[in-house]
Short mmCIF file of C-alpha atoms and ligand atoms in Angstrom, two decimals:
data_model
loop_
_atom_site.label_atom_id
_atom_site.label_comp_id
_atom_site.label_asym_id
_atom_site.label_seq_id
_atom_site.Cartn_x
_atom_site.Cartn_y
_atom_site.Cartn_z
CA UNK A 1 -1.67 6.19 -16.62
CA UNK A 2 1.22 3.44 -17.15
CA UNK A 3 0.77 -0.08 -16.66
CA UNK A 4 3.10 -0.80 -13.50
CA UNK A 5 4.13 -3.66 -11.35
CA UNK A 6 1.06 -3.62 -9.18
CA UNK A 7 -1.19 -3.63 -11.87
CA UNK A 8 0.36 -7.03 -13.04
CA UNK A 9 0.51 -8.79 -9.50
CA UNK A 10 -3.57 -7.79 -9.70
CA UNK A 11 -3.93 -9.16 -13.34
CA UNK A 12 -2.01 -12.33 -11.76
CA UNK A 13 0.62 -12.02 -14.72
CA UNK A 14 3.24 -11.92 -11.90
CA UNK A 15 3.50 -13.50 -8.99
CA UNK A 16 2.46 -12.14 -5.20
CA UNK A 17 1.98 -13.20 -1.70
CA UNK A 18 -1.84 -11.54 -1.75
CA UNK A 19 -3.16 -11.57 2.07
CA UNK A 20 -6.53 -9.72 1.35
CA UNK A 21 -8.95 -8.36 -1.51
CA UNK A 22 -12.05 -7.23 -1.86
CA UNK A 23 -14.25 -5.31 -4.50
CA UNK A 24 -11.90 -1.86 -4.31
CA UNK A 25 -8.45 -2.53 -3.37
CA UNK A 26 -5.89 -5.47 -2.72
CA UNK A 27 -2.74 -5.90 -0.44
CA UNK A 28 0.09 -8.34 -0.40
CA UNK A 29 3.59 -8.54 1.02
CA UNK A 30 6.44 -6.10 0.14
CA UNK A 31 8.98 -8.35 -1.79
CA UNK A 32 11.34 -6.19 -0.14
CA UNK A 33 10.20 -5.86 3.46
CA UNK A 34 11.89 -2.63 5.75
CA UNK A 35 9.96 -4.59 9.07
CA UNK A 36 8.90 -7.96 10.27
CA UNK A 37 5.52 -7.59 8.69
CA UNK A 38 5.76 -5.20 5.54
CA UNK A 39 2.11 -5.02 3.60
CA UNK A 40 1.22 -2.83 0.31
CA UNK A 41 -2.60 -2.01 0.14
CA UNK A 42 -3.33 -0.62 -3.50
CA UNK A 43 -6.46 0.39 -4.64
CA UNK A 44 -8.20 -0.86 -7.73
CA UNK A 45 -9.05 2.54 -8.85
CA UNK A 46 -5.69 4.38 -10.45
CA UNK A 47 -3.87 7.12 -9.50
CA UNK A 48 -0.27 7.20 -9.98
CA UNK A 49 0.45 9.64 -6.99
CA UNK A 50 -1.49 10.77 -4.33
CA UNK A 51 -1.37 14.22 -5.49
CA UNK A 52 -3.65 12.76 -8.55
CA UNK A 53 -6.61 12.14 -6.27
CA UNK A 54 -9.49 14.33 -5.80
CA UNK A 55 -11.08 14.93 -2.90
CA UNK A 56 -14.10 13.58 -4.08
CA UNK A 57 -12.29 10.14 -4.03
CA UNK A 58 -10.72 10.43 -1.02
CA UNK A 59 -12.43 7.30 0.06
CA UNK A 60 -10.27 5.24 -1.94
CA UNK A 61 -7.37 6.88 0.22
CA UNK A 62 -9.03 6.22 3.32
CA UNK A 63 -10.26 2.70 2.78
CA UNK A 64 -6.36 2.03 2.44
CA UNK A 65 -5.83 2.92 5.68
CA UNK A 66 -8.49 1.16 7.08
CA UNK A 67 -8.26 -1.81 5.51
CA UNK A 68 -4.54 -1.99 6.92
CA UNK A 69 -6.43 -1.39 10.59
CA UNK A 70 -8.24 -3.93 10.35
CA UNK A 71 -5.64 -6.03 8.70
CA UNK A 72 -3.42 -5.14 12.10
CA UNK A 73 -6.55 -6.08 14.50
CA UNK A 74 -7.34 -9.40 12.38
CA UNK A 75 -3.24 -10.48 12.53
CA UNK A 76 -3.00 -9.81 16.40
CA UNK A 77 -0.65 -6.22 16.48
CA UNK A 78 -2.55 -3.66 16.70
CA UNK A 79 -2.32 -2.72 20.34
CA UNK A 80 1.35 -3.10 19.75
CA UNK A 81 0.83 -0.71 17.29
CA UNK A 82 2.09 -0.17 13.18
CA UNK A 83 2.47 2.52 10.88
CA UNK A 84 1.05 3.58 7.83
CA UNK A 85 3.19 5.44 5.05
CA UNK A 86 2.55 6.42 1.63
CA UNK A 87 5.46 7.59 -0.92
CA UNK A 88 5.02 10.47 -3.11
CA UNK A 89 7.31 11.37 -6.15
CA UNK A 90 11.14 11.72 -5.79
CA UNK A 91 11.67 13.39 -2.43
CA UNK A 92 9.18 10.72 -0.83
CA UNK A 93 10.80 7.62 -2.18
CA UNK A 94 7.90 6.43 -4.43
CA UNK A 95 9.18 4.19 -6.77
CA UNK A 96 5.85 2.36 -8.29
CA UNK A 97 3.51 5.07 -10.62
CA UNK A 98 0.16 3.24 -8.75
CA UNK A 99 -0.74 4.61 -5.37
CA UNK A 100 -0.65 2.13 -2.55
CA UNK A 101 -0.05 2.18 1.09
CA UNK A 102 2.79 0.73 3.22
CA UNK A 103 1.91 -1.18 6.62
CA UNK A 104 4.50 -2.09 8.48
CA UNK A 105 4.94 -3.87 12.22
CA UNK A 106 6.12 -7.14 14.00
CA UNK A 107 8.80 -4.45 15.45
CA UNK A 108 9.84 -0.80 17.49
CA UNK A 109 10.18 1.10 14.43
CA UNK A 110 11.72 3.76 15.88
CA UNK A 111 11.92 7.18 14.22
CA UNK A 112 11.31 8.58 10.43
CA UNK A 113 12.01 11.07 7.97
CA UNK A 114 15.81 12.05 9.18
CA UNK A 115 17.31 13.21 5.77
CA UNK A 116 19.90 10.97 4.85
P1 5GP B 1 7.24 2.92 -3.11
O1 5GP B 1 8.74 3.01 -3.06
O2 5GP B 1 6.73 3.24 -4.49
O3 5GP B 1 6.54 3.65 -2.03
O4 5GP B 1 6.92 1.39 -2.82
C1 5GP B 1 6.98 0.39 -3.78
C2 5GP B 1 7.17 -0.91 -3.05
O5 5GP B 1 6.88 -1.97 -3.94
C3 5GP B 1 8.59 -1.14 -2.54
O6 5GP B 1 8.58 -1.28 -1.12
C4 5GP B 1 9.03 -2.41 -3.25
O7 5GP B 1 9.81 -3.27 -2.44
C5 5GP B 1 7.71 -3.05 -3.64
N1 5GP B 1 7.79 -3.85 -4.84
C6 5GP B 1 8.36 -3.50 -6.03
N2 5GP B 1 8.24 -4.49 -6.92
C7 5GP B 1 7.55 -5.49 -6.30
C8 5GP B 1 7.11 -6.79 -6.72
O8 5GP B 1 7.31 -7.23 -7.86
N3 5GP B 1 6.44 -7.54 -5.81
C9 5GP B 1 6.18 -7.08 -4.54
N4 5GP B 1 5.51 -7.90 -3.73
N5 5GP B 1 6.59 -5.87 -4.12
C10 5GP B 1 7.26 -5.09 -4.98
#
């Protein structure tokens, strides 16, 4: 699998705004944020795309999302409410080759997925 950007924000070659980590995956804010609060949780096993992950390691899917739960709980909006998006290939926007999960909030986000 390539080297990409997230795997140099976790080797600390570049720089990132990290807001949690623990032994299996890491999160910091989008440098481009689409919402108020914009998040990227990315594991620390690799997969480029989701469709690379077996379902024998769909754990390291679903501690993504659950870190960003508890990352919504611990920062105060998650009766307000978030949501949770992950890119995959062309037609789903992904633009980094490491598989990571969007959280955004802080706003009404309104509606998704209207082909432009
Ligand atoms: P994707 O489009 O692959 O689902 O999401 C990749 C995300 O990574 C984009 O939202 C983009 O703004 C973010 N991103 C790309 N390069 C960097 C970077 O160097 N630092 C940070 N913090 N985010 C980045």
């Amino acid at each position: 699998m390539q080297d990409t950007i997230f795997h140099r924000i976790q080797r600390g070659e570049i720089p990132a705004q990290l807001v949690y980590e623990d032994a299996h995956l890491f999160a910091f804010r989008d440098i481009a944020p689409q919402a108020p609060v914009h998040v990227l949780f990315v594991p620390k096993r690799d997969y480029a795309t989701l469709n690379d992950v077996p379902e024998e390691d769909a754990v390291v899917v679903g501690r993504l999302a659950t870190a960003a739960a508890r990352y919504a709980k611990a920062q105060g909006f998650a009766e307000d409410g978030y949501r949770i998006v992950m890119n995959c290939n062309g037609d789903g926007g992904q633009t980094v080759f490491q598989i990571h999960l969007h959280l955004l909030a802080g706003a009404p986000l309104g509606r998704f997925g209207t082909p432009g």
